[in-house]
PDB file of C-alpha atoms and ligand atoms in Angstrom:
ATOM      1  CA  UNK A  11      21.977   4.254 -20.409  1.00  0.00           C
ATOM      2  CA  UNK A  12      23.422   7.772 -19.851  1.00  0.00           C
ATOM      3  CA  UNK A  13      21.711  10.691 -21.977  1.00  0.00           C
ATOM      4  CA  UNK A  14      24.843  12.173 -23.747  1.00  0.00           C
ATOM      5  CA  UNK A  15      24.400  16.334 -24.215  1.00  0.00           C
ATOM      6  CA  UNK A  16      27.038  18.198 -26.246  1.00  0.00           C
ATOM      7  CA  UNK A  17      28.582  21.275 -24.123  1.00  0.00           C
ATOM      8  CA  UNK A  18      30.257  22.629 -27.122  1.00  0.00           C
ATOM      9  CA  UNK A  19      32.248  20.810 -29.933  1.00  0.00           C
ATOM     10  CA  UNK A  20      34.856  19.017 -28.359  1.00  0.00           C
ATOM     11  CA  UNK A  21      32.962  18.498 -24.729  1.00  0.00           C
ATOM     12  CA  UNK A  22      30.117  16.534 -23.649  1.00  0.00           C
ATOM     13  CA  UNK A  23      28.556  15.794 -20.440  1.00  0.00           C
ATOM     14  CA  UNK A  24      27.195  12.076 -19.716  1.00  0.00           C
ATOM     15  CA  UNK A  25      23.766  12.129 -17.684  1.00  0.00           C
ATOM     16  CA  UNK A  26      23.893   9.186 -15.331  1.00  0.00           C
ATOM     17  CA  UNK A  27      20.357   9.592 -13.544  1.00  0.00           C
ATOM     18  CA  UNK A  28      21.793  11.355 -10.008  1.00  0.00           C
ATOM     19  CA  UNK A  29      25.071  11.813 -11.277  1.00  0.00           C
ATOM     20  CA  UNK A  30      27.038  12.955 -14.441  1.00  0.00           C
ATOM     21  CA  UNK A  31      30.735  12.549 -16.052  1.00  0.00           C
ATOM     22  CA  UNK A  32      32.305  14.595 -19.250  1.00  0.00           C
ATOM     23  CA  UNK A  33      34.038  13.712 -22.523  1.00  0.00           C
ATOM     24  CA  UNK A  34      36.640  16.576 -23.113  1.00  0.00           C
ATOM     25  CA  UNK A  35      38.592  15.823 -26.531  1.00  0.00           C
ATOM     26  CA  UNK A  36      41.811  17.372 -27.542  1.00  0.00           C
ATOM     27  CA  UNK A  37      44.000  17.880 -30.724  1.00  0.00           C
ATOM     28  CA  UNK A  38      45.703  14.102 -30.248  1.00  0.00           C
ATOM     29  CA  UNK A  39      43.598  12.742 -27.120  1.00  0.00           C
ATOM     30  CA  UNK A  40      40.165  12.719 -25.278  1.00  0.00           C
ATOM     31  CA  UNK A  41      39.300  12.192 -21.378  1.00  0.00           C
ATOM     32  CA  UNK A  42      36.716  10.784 -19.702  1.00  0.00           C
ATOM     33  CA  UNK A  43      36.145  12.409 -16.909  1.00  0.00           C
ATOM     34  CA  UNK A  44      34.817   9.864 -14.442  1.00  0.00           C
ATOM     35  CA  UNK A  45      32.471   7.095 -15.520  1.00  0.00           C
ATOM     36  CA  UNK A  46      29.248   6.955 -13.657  1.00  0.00           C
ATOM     37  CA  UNK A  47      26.868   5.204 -10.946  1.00  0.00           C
ATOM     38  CA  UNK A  48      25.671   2.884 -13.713  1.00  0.00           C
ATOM     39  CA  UNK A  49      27.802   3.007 -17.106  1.00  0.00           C
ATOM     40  CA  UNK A  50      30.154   0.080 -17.301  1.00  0.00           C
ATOM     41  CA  UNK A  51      29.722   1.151 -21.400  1.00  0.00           C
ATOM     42  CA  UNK A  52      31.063   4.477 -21.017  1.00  0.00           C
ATOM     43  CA  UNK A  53      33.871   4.171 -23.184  1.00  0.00           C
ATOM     44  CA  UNK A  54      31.961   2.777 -25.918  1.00  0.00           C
ATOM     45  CA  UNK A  55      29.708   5.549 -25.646  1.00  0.00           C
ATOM     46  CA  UNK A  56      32.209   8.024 -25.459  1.00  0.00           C
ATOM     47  CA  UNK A  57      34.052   6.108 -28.979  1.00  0.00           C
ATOM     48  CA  UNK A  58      30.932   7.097 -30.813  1.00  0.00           C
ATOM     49  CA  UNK A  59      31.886  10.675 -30.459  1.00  0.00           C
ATOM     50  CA  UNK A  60      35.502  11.011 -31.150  1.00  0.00           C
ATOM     51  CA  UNK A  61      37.823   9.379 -33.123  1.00  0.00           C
ATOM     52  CA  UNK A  62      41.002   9.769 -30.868  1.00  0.00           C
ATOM     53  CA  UNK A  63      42.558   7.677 -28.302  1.00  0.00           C
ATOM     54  CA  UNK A  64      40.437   8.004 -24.951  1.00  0.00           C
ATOM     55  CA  UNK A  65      41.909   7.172 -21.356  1.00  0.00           C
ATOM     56  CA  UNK A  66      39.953   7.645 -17.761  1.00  0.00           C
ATOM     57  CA  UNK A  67      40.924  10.924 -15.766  1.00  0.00           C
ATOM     58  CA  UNK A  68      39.205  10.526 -12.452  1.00  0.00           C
ATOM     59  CA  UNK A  69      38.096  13.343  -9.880  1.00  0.00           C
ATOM     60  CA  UNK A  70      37.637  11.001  -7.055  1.00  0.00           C
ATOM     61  CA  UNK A  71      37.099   7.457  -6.101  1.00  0.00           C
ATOM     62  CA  UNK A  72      33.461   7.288  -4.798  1.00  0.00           C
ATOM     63  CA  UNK A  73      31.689   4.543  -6.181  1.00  0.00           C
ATOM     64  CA  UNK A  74      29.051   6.623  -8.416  1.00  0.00           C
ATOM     65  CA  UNK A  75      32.182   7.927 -10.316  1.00  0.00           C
ATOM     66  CA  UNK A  76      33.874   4.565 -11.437  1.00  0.00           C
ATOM     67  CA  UNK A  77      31.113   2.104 -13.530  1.00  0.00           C
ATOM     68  CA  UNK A  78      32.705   2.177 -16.473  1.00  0.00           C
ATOM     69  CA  UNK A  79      36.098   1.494 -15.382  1.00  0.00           C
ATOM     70  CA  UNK A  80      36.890  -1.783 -16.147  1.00  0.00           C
ATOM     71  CA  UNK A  81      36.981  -1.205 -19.651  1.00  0.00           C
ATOM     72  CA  UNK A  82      39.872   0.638 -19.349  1.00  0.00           C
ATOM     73  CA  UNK A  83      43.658  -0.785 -19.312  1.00  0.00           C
ATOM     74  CA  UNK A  84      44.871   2.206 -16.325  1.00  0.00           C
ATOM     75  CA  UNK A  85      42.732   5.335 -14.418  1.00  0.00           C
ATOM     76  CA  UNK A  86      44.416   8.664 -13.674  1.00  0.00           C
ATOM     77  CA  UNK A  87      43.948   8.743 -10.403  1.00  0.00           C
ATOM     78  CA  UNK A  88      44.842  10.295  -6.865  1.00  0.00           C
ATOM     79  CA  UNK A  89      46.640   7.456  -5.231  1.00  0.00           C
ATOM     80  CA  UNK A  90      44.577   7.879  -1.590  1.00  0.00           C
ATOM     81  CA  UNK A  91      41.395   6.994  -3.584  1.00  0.00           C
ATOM     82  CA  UNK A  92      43.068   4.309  -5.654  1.00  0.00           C
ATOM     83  CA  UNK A  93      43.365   2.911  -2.594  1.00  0.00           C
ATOM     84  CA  UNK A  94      41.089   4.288   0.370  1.00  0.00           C
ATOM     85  CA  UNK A  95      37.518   4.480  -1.632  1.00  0.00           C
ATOM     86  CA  UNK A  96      38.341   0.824  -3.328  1.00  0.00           C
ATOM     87  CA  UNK A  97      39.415   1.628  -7.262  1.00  0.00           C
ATOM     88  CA  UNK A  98      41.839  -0.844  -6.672  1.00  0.00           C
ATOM     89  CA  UNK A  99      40.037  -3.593  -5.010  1.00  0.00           C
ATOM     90  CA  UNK A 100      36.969  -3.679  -7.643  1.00  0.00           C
ATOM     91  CA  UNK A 101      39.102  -3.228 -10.795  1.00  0.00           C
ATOM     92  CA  UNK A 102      42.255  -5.195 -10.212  1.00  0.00           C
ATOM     93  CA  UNK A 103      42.737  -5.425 -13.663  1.00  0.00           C
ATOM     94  CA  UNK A 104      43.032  -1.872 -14.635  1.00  0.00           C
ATOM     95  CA  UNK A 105      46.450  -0.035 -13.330  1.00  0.00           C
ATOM     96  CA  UNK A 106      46.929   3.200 -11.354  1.00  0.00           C
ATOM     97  CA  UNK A 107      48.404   6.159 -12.871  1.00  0.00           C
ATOM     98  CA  UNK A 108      48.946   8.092 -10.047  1.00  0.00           C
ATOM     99  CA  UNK A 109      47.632  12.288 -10.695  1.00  0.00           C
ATOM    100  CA  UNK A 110      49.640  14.490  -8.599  1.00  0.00           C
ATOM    101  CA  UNK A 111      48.918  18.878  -7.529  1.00  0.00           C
ATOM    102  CA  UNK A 112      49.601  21.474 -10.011  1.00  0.00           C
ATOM    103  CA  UNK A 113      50.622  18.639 -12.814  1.00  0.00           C
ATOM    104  CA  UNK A 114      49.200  19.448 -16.332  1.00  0.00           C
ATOM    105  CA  UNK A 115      47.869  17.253 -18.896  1.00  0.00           C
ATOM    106  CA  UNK A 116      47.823  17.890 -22.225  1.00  0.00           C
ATOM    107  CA  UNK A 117      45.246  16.686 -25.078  1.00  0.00           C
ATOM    108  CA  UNK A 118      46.886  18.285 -27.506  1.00  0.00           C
ATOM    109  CA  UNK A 119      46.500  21.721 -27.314  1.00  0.00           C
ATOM    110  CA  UNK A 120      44.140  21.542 -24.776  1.00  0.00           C
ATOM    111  CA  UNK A 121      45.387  21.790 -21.448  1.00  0.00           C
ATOM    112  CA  UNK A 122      44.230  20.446 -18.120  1.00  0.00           C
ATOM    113  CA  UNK A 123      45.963  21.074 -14.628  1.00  0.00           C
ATOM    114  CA  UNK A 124      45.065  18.843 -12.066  1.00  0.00           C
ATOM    115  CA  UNK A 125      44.384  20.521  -8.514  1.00  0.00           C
ATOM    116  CA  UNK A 126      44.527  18.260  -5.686  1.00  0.00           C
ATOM    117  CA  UNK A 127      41.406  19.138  -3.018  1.00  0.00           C
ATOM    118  CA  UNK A 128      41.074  16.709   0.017  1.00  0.00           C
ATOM    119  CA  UNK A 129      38.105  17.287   1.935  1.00  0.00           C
ATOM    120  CA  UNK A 130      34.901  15.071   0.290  1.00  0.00           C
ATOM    121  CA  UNK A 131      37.397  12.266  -0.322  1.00  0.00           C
ATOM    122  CA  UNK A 132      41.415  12.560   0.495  1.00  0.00           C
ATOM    123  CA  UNK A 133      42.137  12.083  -3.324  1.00  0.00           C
ATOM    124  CA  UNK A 134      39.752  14.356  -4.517  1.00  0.00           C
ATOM    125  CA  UNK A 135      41.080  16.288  -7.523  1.00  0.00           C
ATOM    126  CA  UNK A 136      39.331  19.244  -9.345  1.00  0.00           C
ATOM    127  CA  UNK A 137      40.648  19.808 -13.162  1.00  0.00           C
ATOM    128  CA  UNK A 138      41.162  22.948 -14.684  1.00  0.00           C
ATOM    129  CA  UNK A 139      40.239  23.241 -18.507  1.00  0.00           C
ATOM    130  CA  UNK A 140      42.360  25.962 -19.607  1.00  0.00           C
ATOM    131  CA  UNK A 141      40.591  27.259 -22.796  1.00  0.00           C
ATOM    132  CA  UNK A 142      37.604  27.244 -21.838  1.00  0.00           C
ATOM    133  CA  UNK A 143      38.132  28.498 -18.227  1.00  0.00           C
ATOM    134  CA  UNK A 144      35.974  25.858 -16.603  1.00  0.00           C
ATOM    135  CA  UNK A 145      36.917  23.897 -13.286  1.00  0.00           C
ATOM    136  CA  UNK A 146      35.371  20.576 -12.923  1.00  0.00           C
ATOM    137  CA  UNK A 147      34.929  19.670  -9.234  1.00  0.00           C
ATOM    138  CA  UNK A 148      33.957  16.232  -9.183  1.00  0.00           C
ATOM    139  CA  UNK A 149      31.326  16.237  -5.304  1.00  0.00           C
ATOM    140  CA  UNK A 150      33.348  19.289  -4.025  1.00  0.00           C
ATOM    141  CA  UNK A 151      31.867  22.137  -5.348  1.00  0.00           C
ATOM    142  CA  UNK A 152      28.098  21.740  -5.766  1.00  0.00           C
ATOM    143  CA  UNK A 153      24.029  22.448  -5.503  1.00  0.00           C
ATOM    144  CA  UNK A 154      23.190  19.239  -3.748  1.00  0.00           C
ATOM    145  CA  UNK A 155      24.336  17.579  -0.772  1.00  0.00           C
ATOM    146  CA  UNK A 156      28.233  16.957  -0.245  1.00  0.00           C
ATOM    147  CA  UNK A 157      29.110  13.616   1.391  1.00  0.00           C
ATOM    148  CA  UNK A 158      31.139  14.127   4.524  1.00  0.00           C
ATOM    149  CA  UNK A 159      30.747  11.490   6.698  1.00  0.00           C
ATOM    150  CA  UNK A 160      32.265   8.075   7.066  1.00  0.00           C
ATOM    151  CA  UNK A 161      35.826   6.561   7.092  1.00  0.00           C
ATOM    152  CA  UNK A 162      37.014   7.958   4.269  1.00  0.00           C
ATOM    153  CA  UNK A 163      36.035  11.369   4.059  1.00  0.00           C
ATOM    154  CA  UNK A 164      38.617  14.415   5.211  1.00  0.00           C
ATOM    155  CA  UNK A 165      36.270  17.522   6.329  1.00  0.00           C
ATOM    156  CA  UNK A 166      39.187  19.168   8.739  1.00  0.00           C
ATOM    157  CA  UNK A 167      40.836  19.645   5.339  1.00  0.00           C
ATOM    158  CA  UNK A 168      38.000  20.569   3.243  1.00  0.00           C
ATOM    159  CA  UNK A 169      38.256  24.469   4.354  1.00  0.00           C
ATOM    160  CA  UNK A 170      41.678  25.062   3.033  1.00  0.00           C
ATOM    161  CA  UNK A 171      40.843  23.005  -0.272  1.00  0.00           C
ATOM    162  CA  UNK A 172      37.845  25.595  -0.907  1.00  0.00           C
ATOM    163  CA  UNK A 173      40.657  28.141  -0.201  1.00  0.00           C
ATOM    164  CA  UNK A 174      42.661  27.088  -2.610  1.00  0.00           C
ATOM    165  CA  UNK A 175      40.253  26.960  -5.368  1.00  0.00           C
ATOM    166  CA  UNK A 176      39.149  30.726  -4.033  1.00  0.00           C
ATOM    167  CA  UNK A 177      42.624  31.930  -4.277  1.00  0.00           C
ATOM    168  CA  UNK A 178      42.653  30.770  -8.353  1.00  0.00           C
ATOM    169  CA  UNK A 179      39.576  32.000  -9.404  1.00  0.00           C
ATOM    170  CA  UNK A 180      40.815  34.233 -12.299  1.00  0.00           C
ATOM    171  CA  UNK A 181      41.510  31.250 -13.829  1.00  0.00           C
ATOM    172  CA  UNK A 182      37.922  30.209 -14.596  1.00  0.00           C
ATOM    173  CA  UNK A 183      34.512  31.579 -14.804  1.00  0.00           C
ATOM    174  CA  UNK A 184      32.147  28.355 -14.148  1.00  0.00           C
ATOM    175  CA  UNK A 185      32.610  24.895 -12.196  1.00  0.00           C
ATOM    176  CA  UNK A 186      31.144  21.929 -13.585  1.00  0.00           C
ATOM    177  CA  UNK A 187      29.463  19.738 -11.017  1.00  0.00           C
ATOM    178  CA  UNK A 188      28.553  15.781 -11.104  1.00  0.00           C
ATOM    179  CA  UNK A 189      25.387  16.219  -8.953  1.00  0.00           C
ATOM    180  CA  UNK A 190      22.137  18.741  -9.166  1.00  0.00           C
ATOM    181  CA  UNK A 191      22.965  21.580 -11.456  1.00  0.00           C
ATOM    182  CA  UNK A 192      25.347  21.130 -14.046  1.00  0.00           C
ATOM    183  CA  UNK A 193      26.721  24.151 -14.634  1.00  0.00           C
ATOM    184  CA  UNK A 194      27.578  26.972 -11.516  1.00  0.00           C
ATOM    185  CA  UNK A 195      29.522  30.401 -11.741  1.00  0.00           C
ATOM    186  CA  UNK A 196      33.080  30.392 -10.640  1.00  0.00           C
ATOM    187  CA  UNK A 197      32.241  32.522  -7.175  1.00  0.00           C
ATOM    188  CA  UNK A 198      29.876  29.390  -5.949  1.00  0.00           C
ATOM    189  CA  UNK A 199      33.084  28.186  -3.893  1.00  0.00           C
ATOM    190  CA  UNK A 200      32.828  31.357  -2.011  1.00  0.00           C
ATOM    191  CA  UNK A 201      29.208  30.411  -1.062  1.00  0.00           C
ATOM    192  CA  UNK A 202      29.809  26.665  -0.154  1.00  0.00           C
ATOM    193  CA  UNK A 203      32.713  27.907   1.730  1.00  0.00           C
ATOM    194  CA  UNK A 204      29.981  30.498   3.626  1.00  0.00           C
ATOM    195  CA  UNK A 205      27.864  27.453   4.532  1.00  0.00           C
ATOM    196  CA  UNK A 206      30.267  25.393   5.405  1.00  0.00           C
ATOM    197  CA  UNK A 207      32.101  27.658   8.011  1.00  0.00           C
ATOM    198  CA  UNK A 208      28.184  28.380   9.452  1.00  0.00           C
ATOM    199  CA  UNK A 209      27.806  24.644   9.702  1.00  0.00           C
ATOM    200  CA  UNK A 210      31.016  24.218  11.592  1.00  0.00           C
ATOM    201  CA  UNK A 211      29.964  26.870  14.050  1.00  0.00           C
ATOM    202  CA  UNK A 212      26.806  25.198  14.390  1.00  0.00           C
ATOM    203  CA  UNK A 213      24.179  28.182  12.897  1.00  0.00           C
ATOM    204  CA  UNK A 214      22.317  25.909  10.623  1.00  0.00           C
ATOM    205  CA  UNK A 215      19.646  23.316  11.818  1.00  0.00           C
ATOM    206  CA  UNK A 216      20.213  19.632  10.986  1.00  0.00           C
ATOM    207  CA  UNK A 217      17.808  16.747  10.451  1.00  0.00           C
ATOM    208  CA  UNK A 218      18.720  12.659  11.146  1.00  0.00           C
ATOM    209  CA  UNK A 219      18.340  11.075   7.806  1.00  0.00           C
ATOM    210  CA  UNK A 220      18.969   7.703   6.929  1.00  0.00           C
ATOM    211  CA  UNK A 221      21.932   7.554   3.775  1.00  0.00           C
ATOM    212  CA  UNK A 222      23.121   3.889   2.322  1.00  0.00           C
ATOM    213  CA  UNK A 223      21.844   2.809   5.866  1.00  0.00           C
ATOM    214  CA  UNK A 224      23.655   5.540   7.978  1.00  0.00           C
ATOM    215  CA  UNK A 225      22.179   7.915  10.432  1.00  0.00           C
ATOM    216  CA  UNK A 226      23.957  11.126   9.411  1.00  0.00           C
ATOM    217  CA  UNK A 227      22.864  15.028  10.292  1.00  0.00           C
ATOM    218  CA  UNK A 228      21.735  16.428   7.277  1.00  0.00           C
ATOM    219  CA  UNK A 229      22.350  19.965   6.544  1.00  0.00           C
ATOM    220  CA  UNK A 230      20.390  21.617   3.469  1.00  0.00           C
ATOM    221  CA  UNK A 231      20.668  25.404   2.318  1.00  0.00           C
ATOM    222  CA  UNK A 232      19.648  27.123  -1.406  1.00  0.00           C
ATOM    223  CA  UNK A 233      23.584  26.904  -2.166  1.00  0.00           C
ATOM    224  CA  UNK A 234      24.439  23.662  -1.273  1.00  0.00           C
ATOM    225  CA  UNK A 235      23.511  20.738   1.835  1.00  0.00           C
ATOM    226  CA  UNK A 236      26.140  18.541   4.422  1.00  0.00           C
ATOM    227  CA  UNK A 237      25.815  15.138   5.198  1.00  0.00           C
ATOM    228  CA  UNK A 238      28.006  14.610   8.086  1.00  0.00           C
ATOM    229  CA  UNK A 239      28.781  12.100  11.214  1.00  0.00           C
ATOM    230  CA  UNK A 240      26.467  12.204  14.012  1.00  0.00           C
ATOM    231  CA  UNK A 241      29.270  12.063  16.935  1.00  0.00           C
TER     232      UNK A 241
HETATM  233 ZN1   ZN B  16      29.346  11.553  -6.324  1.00  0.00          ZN
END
């Protein structure tokens, strides 16, 4: 059972053990912002704090994002994850609506604009909360390790996707993360862009680890750690 902490009075964040999702509530509508490792109640949790319609607004497909989403009739979703990470496969029931870049949703009177950043996952999707100047990053942007190896993972276009979250930063002053610290100031892309580029150029030291039964290198810094293929 997720521990369920109030942000401020129409947002919550849902603590999922490793990982975490949001409740953001408008004037006419509320979204759940992914659904967990290990939540398939997450919308019944999430109807015992607001009264208004609630529908699933994804940021990616990865498996620790989705538990709860067979209670739901449709996901807002990027269309590669729909189908590349498996939405569709494990929740036939529950249709695609597919998100697209620079499209804005609104709650009622609370806007959210959708920013489309392949890299961790080809549909990856940060959203912009408008009024309250917060960017919620889904894996992308974060203190812990960022998956980036396997078959469905993009990292030759991860660079330009931290770019374009750089290049909009006067649009919000803190980043919401679903792993390790909740909460990071807006500039933090700048510094997991920084490690990045120096693990590309190969100027940090990796350890072999063993993840879900995967030899990857393992890169880990103060601002943020790699996992990425070994050839
Ligand atoms: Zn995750």
């Amino acid at each position: 059972m997720a521990e369920i902490i109030k942000i401020n009075k129409d947002t919550w964040r849902f603590e999922d053990d490793f990982v975490r999702f949001f409740l953001l509530e408008g004037k006419d509508r509320a979204a759940l912002i992914d659904s967990g490792a290990n939540c398939p109640n997450a919308l019944e949790m999430a109807k015992e704090l607001t009264d208004k319609p609630i529908f699933l607004l994804n940021t990616h497909g990865d498996g620790d994002h989705t538990s709860g989403t067979a209670a739901f009739s449709e996901i807002y979703i990027h269309p590669a994850d729909y189908v590349k990470c498996g939405v569709k496969e494990s929740f036939p029931e529950t249709k695609v609506v597919e998100l697209f870049d620079g499209e804005i949703i609104d709650l009622g009177d609370r806007p959210l604009k959708i920013v489309h950043i392949p890299g961790h996952t080809e549909g990856s999707v940060a959203i912009l909360d408008e009024n309250y100047r917060v960017l919620i990053a889904g894996d992308s942007v974060q203190k812990g390790h960022i998956f980036m190896f396997g078959a469905k993972r993009e990292p030759e276009m991860y660079e330009a996707s931290l770019e374009k979250l750089i290049a909009m930063k006067s649009e919000f002053d803190s980043i919401y993360a679903s792993h390790d610290e909740w909460s990071l100031p807006a500039d933090y892309v700048e510094k997991v862009k920084d490690i990045w580029q120096r693990v590309k150029r190969g100027e940090i030291s990796y350890e072999i680890i063993d993840v879900h039964d995967t030899k990857v290198k393992s890169y880990t810094t103060d601002i943020c750690g790699f996992y990425m293929d070994c050839n």
